[in-house]
Coordinates of C-alpha atoms and ligand atoms in Angstrom, one line a residue:
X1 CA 106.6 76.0 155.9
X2 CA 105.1 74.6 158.9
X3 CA 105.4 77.5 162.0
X4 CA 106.5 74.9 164.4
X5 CA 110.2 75.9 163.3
X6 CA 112.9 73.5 161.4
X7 CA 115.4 70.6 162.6
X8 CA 118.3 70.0 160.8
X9 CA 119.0 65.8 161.4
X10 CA 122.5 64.8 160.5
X11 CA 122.2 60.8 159.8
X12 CA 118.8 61.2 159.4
X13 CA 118.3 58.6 156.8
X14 CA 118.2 55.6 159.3
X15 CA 118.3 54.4 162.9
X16 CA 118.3 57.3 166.1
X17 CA 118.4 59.5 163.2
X18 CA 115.2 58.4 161.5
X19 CA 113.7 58.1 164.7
X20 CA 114.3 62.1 166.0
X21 CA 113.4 63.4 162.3
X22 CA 109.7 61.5 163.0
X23 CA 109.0 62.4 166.3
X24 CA 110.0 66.0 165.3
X25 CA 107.8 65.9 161.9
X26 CA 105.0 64.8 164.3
X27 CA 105.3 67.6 166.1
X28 CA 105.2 69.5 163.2
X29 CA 108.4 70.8 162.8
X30 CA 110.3 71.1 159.1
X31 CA 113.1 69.1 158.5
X32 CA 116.6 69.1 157.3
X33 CA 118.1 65.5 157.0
X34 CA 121.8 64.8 156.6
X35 CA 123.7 61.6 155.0
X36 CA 125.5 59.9 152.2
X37 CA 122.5 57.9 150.7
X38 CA 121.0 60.3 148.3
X39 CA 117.8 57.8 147.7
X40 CA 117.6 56.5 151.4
X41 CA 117.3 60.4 151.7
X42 CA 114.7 61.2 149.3
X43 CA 112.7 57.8 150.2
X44 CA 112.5 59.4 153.8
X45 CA 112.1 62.8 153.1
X46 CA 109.1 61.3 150.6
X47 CA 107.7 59.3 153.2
X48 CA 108.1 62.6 156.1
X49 CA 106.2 64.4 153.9
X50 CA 103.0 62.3 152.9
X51 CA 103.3 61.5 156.7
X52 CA 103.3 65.1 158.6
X53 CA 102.4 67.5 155.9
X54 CA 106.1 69.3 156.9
X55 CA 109.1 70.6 154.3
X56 CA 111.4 68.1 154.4
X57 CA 114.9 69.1 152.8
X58 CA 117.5 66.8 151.9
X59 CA 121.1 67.3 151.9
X60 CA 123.4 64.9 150.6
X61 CA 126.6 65.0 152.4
X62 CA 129.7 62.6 153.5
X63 CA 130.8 64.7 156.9
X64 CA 133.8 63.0 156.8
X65 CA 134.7 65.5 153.6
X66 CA 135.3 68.5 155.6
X67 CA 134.0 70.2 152.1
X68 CA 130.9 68.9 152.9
X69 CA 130.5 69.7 156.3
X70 CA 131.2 73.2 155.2
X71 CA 128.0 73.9 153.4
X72 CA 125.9 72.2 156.1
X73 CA 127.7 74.6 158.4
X74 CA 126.6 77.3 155.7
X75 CA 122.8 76.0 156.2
X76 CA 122.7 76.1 159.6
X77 CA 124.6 79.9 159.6
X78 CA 121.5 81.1 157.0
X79 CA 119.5 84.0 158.6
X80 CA 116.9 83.3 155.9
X81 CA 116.1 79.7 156.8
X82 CA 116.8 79.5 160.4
X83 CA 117.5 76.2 162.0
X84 CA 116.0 76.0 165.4
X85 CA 117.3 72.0 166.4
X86 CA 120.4 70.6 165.9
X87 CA 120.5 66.7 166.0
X88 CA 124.3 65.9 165.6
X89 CA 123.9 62.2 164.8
X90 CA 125.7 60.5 162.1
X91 CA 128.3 57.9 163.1
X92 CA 129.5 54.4 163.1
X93 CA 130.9 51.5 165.1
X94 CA 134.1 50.3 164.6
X95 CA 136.2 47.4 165.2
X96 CA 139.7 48.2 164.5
X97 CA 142.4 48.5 167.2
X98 CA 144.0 51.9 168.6
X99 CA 147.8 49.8 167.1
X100 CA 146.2 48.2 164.0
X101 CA 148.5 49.2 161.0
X102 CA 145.3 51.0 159.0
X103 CA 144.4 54.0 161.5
X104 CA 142.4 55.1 159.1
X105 CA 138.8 54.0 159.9
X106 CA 139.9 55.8 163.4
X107 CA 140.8 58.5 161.5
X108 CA 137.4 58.9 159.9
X109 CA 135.5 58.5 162.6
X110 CA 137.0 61.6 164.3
X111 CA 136.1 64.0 161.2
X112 CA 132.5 62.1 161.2
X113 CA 132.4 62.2 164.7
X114 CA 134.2 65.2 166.3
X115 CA 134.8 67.6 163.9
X116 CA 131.7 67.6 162.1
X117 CA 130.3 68.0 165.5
X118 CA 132.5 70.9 166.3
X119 CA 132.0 72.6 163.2
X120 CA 128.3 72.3 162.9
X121 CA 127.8 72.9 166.6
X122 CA 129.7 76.1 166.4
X123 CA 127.7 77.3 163.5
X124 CA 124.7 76.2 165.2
X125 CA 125.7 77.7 168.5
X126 CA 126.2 81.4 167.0
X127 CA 122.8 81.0 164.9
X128 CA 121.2 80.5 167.6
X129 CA 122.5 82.4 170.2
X130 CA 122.2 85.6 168.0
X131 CA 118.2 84.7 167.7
X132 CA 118.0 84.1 171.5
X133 CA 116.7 80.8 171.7
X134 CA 117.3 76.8 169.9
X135 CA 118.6 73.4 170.9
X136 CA 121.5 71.4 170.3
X137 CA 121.9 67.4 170.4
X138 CA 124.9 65.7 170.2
X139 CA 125.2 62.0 170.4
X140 CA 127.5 60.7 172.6
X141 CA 126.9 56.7 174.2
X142 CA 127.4 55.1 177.5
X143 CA 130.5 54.1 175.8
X144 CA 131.9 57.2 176.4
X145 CA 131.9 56.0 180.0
X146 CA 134.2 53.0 179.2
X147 CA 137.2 52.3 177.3
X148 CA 136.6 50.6 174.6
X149 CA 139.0 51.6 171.6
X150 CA 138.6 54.7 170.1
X151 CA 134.8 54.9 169.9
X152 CA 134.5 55.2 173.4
X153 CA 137.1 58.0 173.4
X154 CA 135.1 60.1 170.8
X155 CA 132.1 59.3 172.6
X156 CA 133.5 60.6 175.6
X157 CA 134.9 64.1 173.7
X158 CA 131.2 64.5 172.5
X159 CA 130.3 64.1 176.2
X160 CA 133.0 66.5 177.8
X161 CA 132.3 68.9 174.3
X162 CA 128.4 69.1 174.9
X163 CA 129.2 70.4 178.4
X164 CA 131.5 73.0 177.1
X165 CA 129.3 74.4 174.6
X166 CA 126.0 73.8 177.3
X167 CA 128.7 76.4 179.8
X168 CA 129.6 78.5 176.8
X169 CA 125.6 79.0 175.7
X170 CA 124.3 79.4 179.4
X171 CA 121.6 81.7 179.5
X172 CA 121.7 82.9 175.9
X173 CA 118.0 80.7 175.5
X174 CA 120.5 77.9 173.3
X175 CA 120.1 74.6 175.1
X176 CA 123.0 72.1 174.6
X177 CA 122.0 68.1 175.3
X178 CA 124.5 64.7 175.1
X179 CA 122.5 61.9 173.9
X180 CA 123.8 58.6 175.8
X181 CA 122.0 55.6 174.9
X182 CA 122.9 52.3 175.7
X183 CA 122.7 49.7 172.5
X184 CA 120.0 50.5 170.2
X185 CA 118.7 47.9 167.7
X186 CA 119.8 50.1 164.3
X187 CA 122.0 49.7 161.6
X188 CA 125.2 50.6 163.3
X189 CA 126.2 47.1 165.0
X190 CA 125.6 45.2 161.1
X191 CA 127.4 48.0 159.4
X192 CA 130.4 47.7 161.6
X193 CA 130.1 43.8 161.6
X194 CA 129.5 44.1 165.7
X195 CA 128.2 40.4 166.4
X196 CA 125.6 41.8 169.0
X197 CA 124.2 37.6 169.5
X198 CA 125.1 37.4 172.8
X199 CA 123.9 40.9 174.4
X200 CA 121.4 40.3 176.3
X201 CA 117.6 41.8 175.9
X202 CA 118.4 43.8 179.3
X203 CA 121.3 45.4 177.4
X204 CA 118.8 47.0 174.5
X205 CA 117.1 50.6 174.9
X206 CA 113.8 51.4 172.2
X207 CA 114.7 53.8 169.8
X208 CA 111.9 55.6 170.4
X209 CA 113.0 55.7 174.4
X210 CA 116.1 57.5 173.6
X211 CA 114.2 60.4 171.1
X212 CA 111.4 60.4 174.3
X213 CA 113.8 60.9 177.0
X214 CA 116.2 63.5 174.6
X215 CA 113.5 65.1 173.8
X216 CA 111.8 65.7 177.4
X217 CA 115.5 66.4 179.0
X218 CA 115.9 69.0 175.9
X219 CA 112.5 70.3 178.3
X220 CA 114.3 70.1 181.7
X221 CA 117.7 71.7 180.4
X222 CA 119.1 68.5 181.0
X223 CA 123.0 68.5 179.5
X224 CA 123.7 65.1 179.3
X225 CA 120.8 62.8 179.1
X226 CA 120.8 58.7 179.6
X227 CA 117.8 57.0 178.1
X228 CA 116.1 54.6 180.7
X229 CA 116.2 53.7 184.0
X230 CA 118.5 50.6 183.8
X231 CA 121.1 52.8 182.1
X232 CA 121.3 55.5 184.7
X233 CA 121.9 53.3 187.2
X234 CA 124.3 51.9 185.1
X235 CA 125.9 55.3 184.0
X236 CA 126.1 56.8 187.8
X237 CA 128.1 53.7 188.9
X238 CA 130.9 53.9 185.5
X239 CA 131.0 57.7 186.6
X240 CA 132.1 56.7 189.9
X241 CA 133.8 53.5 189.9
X242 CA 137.9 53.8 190.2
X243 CA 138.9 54.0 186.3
X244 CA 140.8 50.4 187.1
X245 CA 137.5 48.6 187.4
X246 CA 135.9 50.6 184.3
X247 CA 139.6 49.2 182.3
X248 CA 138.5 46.2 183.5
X249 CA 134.9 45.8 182.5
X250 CA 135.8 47.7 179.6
X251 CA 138.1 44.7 178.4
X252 CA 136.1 41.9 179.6
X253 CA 133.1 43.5 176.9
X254 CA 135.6 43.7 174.2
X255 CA 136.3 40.2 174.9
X256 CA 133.2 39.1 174.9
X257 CA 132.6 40.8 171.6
X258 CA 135.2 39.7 169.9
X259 CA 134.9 35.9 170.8
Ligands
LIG301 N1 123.0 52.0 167.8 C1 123.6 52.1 169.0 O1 123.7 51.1 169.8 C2 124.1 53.4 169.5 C3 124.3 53.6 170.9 C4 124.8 54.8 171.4 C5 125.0 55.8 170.5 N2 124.9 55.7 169.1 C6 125.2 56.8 168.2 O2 124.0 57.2 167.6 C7 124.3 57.8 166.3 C8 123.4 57.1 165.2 O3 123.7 55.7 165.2 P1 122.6 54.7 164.6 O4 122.6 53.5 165.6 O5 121.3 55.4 164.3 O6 123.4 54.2 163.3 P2 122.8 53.8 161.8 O7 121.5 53.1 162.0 O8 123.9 53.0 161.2 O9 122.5 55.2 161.1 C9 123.6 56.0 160.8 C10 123.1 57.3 160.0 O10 124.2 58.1 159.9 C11 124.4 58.4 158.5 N3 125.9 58.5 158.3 C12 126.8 57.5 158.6 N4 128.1 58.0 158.2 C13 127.9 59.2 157.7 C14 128.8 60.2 157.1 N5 130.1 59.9 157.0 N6 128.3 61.3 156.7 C15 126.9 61.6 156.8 N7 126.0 60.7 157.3 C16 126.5 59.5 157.7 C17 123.8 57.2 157.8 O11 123.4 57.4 156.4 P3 124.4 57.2 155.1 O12 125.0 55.8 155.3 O13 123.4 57.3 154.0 O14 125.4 58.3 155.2 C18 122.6 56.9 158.6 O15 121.6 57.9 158.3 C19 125.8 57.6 166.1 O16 126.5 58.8 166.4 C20 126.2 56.5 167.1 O17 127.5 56.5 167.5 C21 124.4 54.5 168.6

């Protein structure tokens, strides 16, 4: 064991995920990482390892099997191993409508996205809280601002969840953080078949941005943090628009997307 204390990275195999479990191990913290892909997962944790002399764990789980989800809840509750960041991470795009006739992938995406989230921020929460100190991430999106189909409603629960837990933790030492990055070049947009051709270069944020700016506001106590300048500005003026004009926008992107 390192000393520096322990991360546990849900979706840490790839993308945003990837990208908090590195700038974590080079801080020297242990690592638990989180997905599907059992050799993505030992490939990285290999790789972690040679890289920043840390314990890397793996755990192979589908969080969409509430199972699953389960015994990383159980990790995260064990007194023995403590966990002292929570990166709640793993998602997906998606393309189907809110009325197709399969409301499955929607369906999906709420046990990957929400109640995994619930679950493992709860264990999480009362971990830490009983050891006086830790940090939760959850990653919500500037979607969650818009209304785009059902991703930008679960984005928007993760959003409105962080800042429940963030009231419910205050001043036990537990901080609580929403991730909302703008569109990050990862898997996500391929695996979802998102044709992301005509978003312009201004739309993109740097992975490494979003882990920087998380990782600082995690410093400042910051609940819900937007990487880069250009998406703040964007951010402050969705918050305030009149919900018309964000129905508006909202449609016109989906339009554009879908072309
Ligand atoms: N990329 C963007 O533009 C963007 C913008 C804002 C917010 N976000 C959010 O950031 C988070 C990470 O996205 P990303 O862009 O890094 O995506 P990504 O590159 O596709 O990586 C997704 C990670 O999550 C894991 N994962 C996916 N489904 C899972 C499941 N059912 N159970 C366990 N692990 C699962 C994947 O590994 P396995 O496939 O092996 O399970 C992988 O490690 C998501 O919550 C996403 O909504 C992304």
């Amino acid at each position: 064991m390192s000393g520096n204390g322990t991360a546990l990275v849900t979706g840490g195999s790839a993308g945003i995920g990837l990208a908090f479990a590195t700038a974590l191990a080079a801080r020297g913290e242990d690592l638990v990482l989180v997905a599907r892909n059992a050799a993505n997962l030992e490939e990285t944790a290999r790789r972690l390892r040679a890289t920043h002399d840390v314990d890397v764990e793996t755990m192979t789980a589908d969080l969409a099997d509430r199972a699953a989800v389960q015994r990383v809840a159980e990790r995260l509750a064990d007194s023995a191993r403590p966990v002292d960041t929570l990166i709640n991470n793993a998602g997906f795009g998606m393309r189907s409508k809110l009325t197709g006739p399969d409301l499955s992938e929607q369906e999906r995406a709420i046990e990957v996205m929400c109640r995994a989230v619930l679950v493992l921020g709860g264990a999480a929460g009362r971990a830490m809280r009983s050891r006086g100190h830790g940090a939760i991430v959850n990653l919500s999106s500037v979607a969650g601002f818009l209304a785009m189909g059902g991703y930008s409603a679960i984005k928007a629960w993760v959003m409105t969840y962080s800042e429940s837990l963030a009231v419910e933790l205050a001043g036990t030492g537990v901080t609580v953080t929403a991730a909302c990055p703008g569109f990050v070049r990862t898997e996500f947009h391929q695996r979802a078949a998102i044709d992301m051709s005509r978003m312009p270069r201004l739309g993109w944020v740097d992975v490494d941005d979003v882990v920087a700016t998380t990782l600082r506001d995690i410093g400042r106590r910051r609940v819900i943090s937007i990487p880069s300048a250009r998406f703040r500005a964007i951010s402050a003026l969705a918050r305030h628009a009149p919900r018309g004009v964000i129905r508006r926008v909202s449609a016109a992107v989906l339009a554009a997307r879908n072309q």
